[in-house]
Amino acid sequence: MMEDPVAALPEAEYRRVWDRFYEDFNFRPSMSSFKWPAIKEPVASVTWSLSALDDDPGYERLDRLVEVVEEGLASCVGPQGTLLALDWQHTSYRFAPQEAGGPGQPAWPLSPYPDGDYYIYLSEDFRHGSFGHPWEESLCLFGEELLDAVSAEVDKVLGSPIRRSGKAVDPA
């Protein structure tokens, strides 16, 4: 278990984690729609548009999305596990999801919703996670266990996915 439930990654580890993310996911940050998606989406992945949240004045759908994704990620790492929370070109974190977000606990760092920058959650082995793309306004969730836990609820909040396993979904 971690000494602190939420801890900033030291510089050397920050570089190591980001280098691995760039390599494993072929990360290509860009504001250009011609270069999207910005990662090579894993085979076990689903990507949704976040446009359903554009008309959500009370943030009810956004709050539900965050709740569902956080619960799913926490379940994937178990009671003793940790997650990485990566904020592109900013401080990134390691945290114990079971010890964050509840009453009297520190908040989860970042959010599944990419509020102005790439926000990424990853299990330590990089098998499960989320990738929020701020300019495409999309959320990619990956890992079979995570998808099994949350896909149906995310569909209710955001509607039908735009991609599965990196391939466009026919809207018909």
PDB file of C-alpha atoms in Angstrom:
ATOM      1  CA  MET A   1       0.000   0.000   0.000  1.00  0.00           C
ATOM      2  CA  MET A   2       1.161   3.536  -0.701  1.00  0.00           C
ATOM      3  CA  GLU A   3       2.261   5.903   2.058  1.00  0.00           C
ATOM      4  CA  ASP A   4       0.116   8.691   0.548  1.00  0.00           C
ATOM      5  CA  PRO A   5      -3.059   7.771  -1.370  1.00  0.00           C
ATOM      6  CA  VAL A   6      -2.120  10.275  -4.119  1.00  0.00           C
ATOM      7  CA  ALA A   7       1.510  11.045  -4.985  1.00  0.00           C
ATOM      8  CA  ALA A   8       3.122  12.987  -7.820  1.00  0.00           C
ATOM      9  CA  LEU A   9       5.452  10.873  -9.931  1.00  0.00           C
ATOM     10  CA  PRO A  10       9.127  11.730  -9.402  1.00  0.00           C
ATOM     11  CA  GLU A  11      10.796  13.140 -12.529  1.00  0.00           C
ATOM     12  CA  ALA A  12      12.664   9.939 -13.515  1.00  0.00           C
ATOM     13  CA  GLU A  13       9.546   7.814 -13.152  1.00  0.00           C
ATOM     14  CA  TYR A  14       7.457  10.444 -14.948  1.00  0.00           C
ATOM     15  CA  ARG A  15       9.787  10.186 -17.951  1.00  0.00           C
ATOM     16  CA  ARG A  16       9.845   6.374 -17.824  1.00  0.00           C
ATOM     17  CA  VAL A  17       6.035   6.099 -17.686  1.00  0.00           C
ATOM     18  CA  TRP A  18       5.491   8.655 -20.443  1.00  0.00           C
ATOM     19  CA  ASP A  19       8.182   7.052 -22.635  1.00  0.00           C
ATOM     20  CA  ARG A  20       6.452   3.706 -22.252  1.00  0.00           C
ATOM     21  CA  PHE A  21       3.055   5.250 -23.000  1.00  0.00           C
ATOM     22  CA  TYR A  22       4.396   6.905 -26.171  1.00  0.00           C
ATOM     23  CA  GLU A  23       5.918   3.584 -27.260  1.00  0.00           C
ATOM     24  CA  ASP A  24       3.123   1.179 -26.306  1.00  0.00           C
ATOM     25  CA  PHE A  25       0.284   3.346 -27.626  1.00  0.00           C
ATOM     26  CA  ASN A  26       2.111   5.108 -30.472  1.00  0.00           C
ATOM     27  CA  PHE A  27       0.990   8.397 -28.910  1.00  0.00           C
ATOM     28  CA  ARG A  28       0.862  11.242 -31.445  1.00  0.00           C
ATOM     29  CA  PRO A  29      -0.412  14.402 -29.756  1.00  0.00           C
ATOM     30  CA  SER A  30      -2.037  16.755 -32.238  1.00  0.00           C
ATOM     31  CA  MET A  31      -4.875  19.213 -32.552  1.00  0.00           C
ATOM     32  CA  SER A  32      -5.268  18.201 -36.216  1.00  0.00           C
ATOM     33  CA  SER A  33      -8.233  15.939 -36.939  1.00  0.00           C
ATOM     34  CA  PHE A  34      -6.163  14.370 -39.721  1.00  0.00           C
ATOM     35  CA  LYS A  35      -3.943  12.823 -37.047  1.00  0.00           C
ATOM     36  CA  TRP A  36      -6.704  11.424 -34.819  1.00  0.00           C
ATOM     37  CA  PRO A  37      -7.040   9.208 -32.952  1.00  0.00           C
ATOM     38  CA  ALA A  38      -3.914  10.255 -31.099  1.00  0.00           C
ATOM     39  CA  ILE A  39      -3.124   6.712 -29.936  1.00  0.00           C
ATOM     40  CA  LYS A  40      -3.147   3.288 -31.453  1.00  0.00           C
ATOM     41  CA  GLU A  41      -6.310   2.150 -29.729  1.00  0.00           C
ATOM     42  CA  PRO A  42      -5.903  -1.354 -28.312  1.00  0.00           C
ATOM     43  CA  VAL A  43      -7.819  -4.326 -29.695  1.00  0.00           C
ATOM     44  CA  ALA A  44      -9.967  -4.419 -26.558  1.00  0.00           C
ATOM     45  CA  SER A  45     -11.073  -0.773 -26.645  1.00  0.00           C
ATOM     46  CA  VAL A  46     -14.172   1.321 -27.176  1.00  0.00           C
ATOM     47  CA  THR A  47     -14.185   5.051 -27.942  1.00  0.00           C
ATOM     48  CA  TRP A  48     -17.120   7.378 -27.425  1.00  0.00           C
ATOM     49  CA  SER A  49     -17.714  10.964 -28.475  1.00  0.00           C
ATOM     50  CA  LEU A  50     -18.161  13.305 -25.529  1.00  0.00           C
ATOM     51  CA  SER A  51     -20.586  15.508 -27.476  1.00  0.00           C
ATOM     52  CA  ALA A  52     -23.536  14.128 -25.470  1.00  0.00           C
ATOM     53  CA  LEU A  53     -22.172  16.169 -22.572  1.00  0.00           C
ATOM     54  CA  ASP A  54     -22.452  19.461 -24.495  1.00  0.00           C
ATOM     55  CA  ASP A  55     -26.059  19.928 -23.326  1.00  0.00           C
ATOM     56  CA  ASP A  56     -25.677  18.874 -19.694  1.00  0.00           C
ATOM     57  CA  PRO A  57     -26.267  22.100 -17.720  1.00  0.00           C
ATOM     58  CA  GLY A  58     -26.398  20.375 -14.316  1.00  0.00           C
ATOM     59  CA  TYR A  59     -23.435  18.120 -15.156  1.00  0.00           C
ATOM     60  CA  GLU A  60     -25.540  15.054 -14.302  1.00  0.00           C
ATOM     61  CA  ARG A  61     -24.313  12.993 -17.262  1.00  0.00           C
ATOM     62  CA  LEU A  62     -20.719  14.119 -16.717  1.00  0.00           C
ATOM     63  CA  ASP A  63     -20.913  13.207 -13.035  1.00  0.00           C
ATOM     64  CA  ARG A  64     -22.364   9.801 -13.917  1.00  0.00           C
ATOM     65  CA  LEU A  65     -19.635   9.192 -16.514  1.00  0.00           C
ATOM     66  CA  VAL A  66     -16.898  10.035 -14.026  1.00  0.00           C
ATOM     67  CA  GLU A  67     -18.501   7.807 -11.377  1.00  0.00           C
ATOM     68  CA  VAL A  68     -18.845   4.830 -13.740  1.00  0.00           C
ATOM     69  CA  VAL A  69     -15.299   5.085 -15.114  1.00  0.00           C
ATOM     70  CA  GLU A  70     -13.735   5.574 -11.677  1.00  0.00           C
ATOM     71  CA  GLU A  71     -15.640   2.596 -10.239  1.00  0.00           C
ATOM     72  CA  GLY A  72     -14.642   0.436 -13.209  1.00  0.00           C
ATOM     73  CA  LEU A  73     -10.971   1.361 -12.990  1.00  0.00           C
ATOM     74  CA  ALA A  74     -10.919   0.808  -9.230  1.00  0.00           C
ATOM     75  CA  SER A  75     -12.474  -2.638  -9.667  1.00  0.00           C
ATOM     76  CA  CYS A  76      -9.824  -3.587 -12.244  1.00  0.00           C
ATOM     77  CA  VAL A  77      -6.913  -2.922  -9.888  1.00  0.00           C
ATOM     78  CA  GLY A  78      -8.506  -4.418  -6.783  1.00  0.00           C
ATOM     79  CA  PRO A  79      -8.355  -3.325  -3.150  1.00  0.00           C
ATOM     80  CA  GLN A  80      -4.564  -3.007  -2.943  1.00  0.00           C
ATOM     81  CA  GLY A  81      -3.820  -1.807  -6.482  1.00  0.00           C
ATOM     82  CA  THR A  82      -2.720   1.550  -7.797  1.00  0.00           C
ATOM     83  CA  LEU A  83      -3.370   3.550 -10.929  1.00  0.00           C
ATOM     84  CA  LEU A  84      -1.362   6.078 -12.860  1.00  0.00           C
ATOM     85  CA  ALA A  85      -3.008   9.397 -13.745  1.00  0.00           C
ATOM     86  CA  LEU A  86      -1.194  11.107 -16.603  1.00  0.00           C
ATOM     87  CA  ASP A  87      -1.719  14.727 -17.594  1.00  0.00           C
ATOM     88  CA  TRP A  88       0.204  15.506 -20.767  1.00  0.00           C
ATOM     89  CA  GLN A  89       3.109  17.898 -20.089  1.00  0.00           C
ATOM     90  CA  HIS A  90       1.980  18.412 -16.473  1.00  0.00           C
ATOM     91  CA  THR A  91       2.341  16.682 -13.136  1.00  0.00           C
ATOM     92  CA  SER A  92       1.290  13.027 -13.250  1.00  0.00           C
ATOM     93  CA  TYR A  93       0.382  10.800 -10.340  1.00  0.00           C
ATOM     94  CA  ARG A  94       0.272   7.328  -8.845  1.00  0.00           C
ATOM     95  CA  PHE A  95      -2.684   6.796  -6.558  1.00  0.00           C
ATOM     96  CA  ALA A  96      -4.644   4.187  -4.656  1.00  0.00           C
ATOM     97  CA  PRO A  97      -8.198   4.440  -6.015  1.00  0.00           C
ATOM     98  CA  GLN A  98      -9.690   2.660  -3.006  1.00  0.00           C
ATOM     99  CA  GLU A  99      -8.258   5.408  -0.780  1.00  0.00           C
ATOM    100  CA  ALA A 100      -9.310   8.396  -2.900  1.00  0.00           C
ATOM    101  CA  GLY A 101     -12.566  10.024  -3.861  1.00  0.00           C
ATOM    102  CA  GLY A 102     -14.569   9.083  -0.783  1.00  0.00           C
ATOM    103  CA  PRO A 103     -15.615  11.149   2.235  1.00  0.00           C
ATOM    104  CA  GLY A 104     -12.552  12.419   4.072  1.00  0.00           C
ATOM    105  CA  GLN A 105     -10.248  11.140   1.313  1.00  0.00           C
ATOM    106  CA  PRO A 106      -8.261  13.094  -1.267  1.00  0.00           C
ATOM    107  CA  ALA A 107      -9.909  13.482  -4.667  1.00  0.00           C
ATOM    108  CA  TRP A 108      -8.855  11.365  -7.630  1.00  0.00           C
ATOM    109  CA  PRO A 109      -6.226  13.257  -9.581  1.00  0.00           C
ATOM    110  CA  LEU A 110      -7.555  14.423 -12.950  1.00  0.00           C
ATOM    111  CA  SER A 111     -10.766  13.088 -14.483  1.00  0.00           C
ATOM    112  CA  PRO A 112     -11.765  10.715 -17.266  1.00  0.00           C
ATOM    113  CA  TYR A 113     -13.121  13.857 -18.974  1.00  0.00           C
ATOM    114  CA  PRO A 114     -10.245  15.595 -20.821  1.00  0.00           C
ATOM    115  CA  ASP A 115     -10.699  19.167 -19.650  1.00  0.00           C
ATOM    116  CA  GLY A 116      -8.282  20.974 -21.970  1.00  0.00           C
ATOM    117  CA  ASP A 117      -5.522  18.379 -22.149  1.00  0.00           C
ATOM    118  CA  TYR A 118      -4.961  14.660 -22.628  1.00  0.00           C
ATOM    119  CA  TYR A 119      -5.999  12.872 -19.427  1.00  0.00           C
ATOM    120  CA  ILE A 120      -5.003   9.243 -19.108  1.00  0.00           C
ATOM    121  CA  TYR A 121      -5.591   6.629 -16.442  1.00  0.00           C
ATOM    122  CA  LEU A 122      -3.544   3.448 -16.599  1.00  0.00           C
ATOM    123  CA  SER A 123      -3.205   0.323 -14.526  1.00  0.00           C
ATOM    124  CA  GLU A 124       0.414  -0.289 -13.573  1.00  0.00           C
ATOM    125  CA  ASP A 125       0.691  -2.985 -16.267  1.00  0.00           C
ATOM    126  CA  PHE A 126      -0.946  -0.692 -18.889  1.00  0.00           C
ATOM    127  CA  ARG A 127      -3.628  -3.337 -19.587  1.00  0.00           C
ATOM    128  CA  HIS A 128      -6.602  -1.236 -18.459  1.00  0.00           C
ATOM    129  CA  GLY A 129      -7.219   2.444 -18.718  1.00  0.00           C
ATOM    130  CA  SER A 130      -8.776   5.478 -20.282  1.00  0.00           C
ATOM    131  CA  PHE A 131      -7.572   8.039 -22.783  1.00  0.00           C
ATOM    132  CA  GLY A 132      -9.390  11.350 -22.908  1.00  0.00           C
ATOM    133  CA  HIS A 133      -8.732  13.366 -26.069  1.00  0.00           C
ATOM    134  CA  PRO A 134      -9.542  17.065 -25.541  1.00  0.00           C
ATOM    135  CA  TRP A 135      -9.654  18.151 -29.184  1.00  0.00           C
ATOM    136  CA  GLU A 136     -11.421  15.156 -30.658  1.00  0.00           C
ATOM    137  CA  GLU A 137     -13.647  15.352 -27.570  1.00  0.00           C
ATOM    138  CA  SER A 138     -13.557  11.603 -27.105  1.00  0.00           C
ATOM    139  CA  LEU A 139     -12.978   9.023 -24.418  1.00  0.00           C
ATOM    140  CA  CYS A 140     -11.331   5.674 -25.160  1.00  0.00           C
ATOM    141  CA  LEU A 141     -11.602   2.936 -22.546  1.00  0.00           C
ATOM    142  CA  PHE A 142      -9.511  -0.203 -22.916  1.00  0.00           C
ATOM    143  CA  GLY A 143      -9.013  -3.593 -21.347  1.00  0.00           C
ATOM    144  CA  GLU A 144     -11.584  -6.403 -21.445  1.00  0.00           C
ATOM    145  CA  GLU A 145     -12.250  -6.324 -17.708  1.00  0.00           C
ATOM    146  CA  LEU A 146     -12.860  -2.557 -17.707  1.00  0.00           C
ATOM    147  CA  LEU A 147     -15.061  -2.716 -20.791  1.00  0.00           C
ATOM    148  CA  ASP A 148     -17.104  -5.569 -19.319  1.00  0.00           C
ATOM    149  CA  ALA A 149     -17.613  -3.504 -16.163  1.00  0.00           C
ATOM    150  CA  VAL A 150     -18.568  -0.151 -17.699  1.00  0.00           C
ATOM    151  CA  SER A 151     -19.505  -0.243 -21.396  1.00  0.00           C
ATOM    152  CA  ALA A 152     -23.256  -0.607 -20.925  1.00  0.00           C
ATOM    153  CA  GLU A 153     -23.398   2.327 -18.486  1.00  0.00           C
ATOM    154  CA  VAL A 154     -21.127   4.519 -20.624  1.00  0.00           C
ATOM    155  CA  ASP A 155     -23.399   3.794 -23.610  1.00  0.00           C
ATOM    156  CA  LYS A 156     -26.340   5.078 -21.531  1.00  0.00           C
ATOM    157  CA  VAL A 157     -24.489   8.301 -20.746  1.00  0.00           C
ATOM    158  CA  LEU A 158     -22.713   8.999 -24.055  1.00  0.00           C
ATOM    159  CA  GLY A 159     -24.649   6.991 -26.650  1.00  0.00           C
ATOM    160  CA  SER A 160     -23.215   4.606 -29.185  1.00  0.00           C
ATOM    161  CA  PRO A 161     -19.434   4.377 -29.569  1.00  0.00           C
ATOM    162  CA  ILE A 162     -17.603   5.969 -32.488  1.00  0.00           C
ATOM    163  CA  ARG A 163     -14.845   3.306 -32.585  1.00  0.00           C
ATOM    164  CA  ARG A 164     -14.256  -0.240 -31.398  1.00  0.00           C
ATOM    165  CA  SER A 165     -10.721  -1.594 -31.326  1.00  0.00           C
ATOM    166  CA  GLY A 166      -9.598   1.502 -33.233  1.00  0.00           C
ATOM    167  CA  LYS A 167     -12.030   0.961 -36.129  1.00  0.00           C
ATOM    168  CA  ALA A 168     -14.903   3.333 -36.920  1.00  0.00           C
ATOM    169  CA  VAL A 169     -18.342   2.091 -35.968  1.00  0.00           C
ATOM    170  CA  ASP A 170     -21.031   2.372 -38.628  1.00  0.00           C
ATOM    171  CA  PRO A 171     -23.578   4.847 -37.192  1.00  0.00           C
ATOM    172  CA  ALA A 172     -26.487   3.090 -38.928  1.00  0.00           C
TER     173      ALA A 172
END
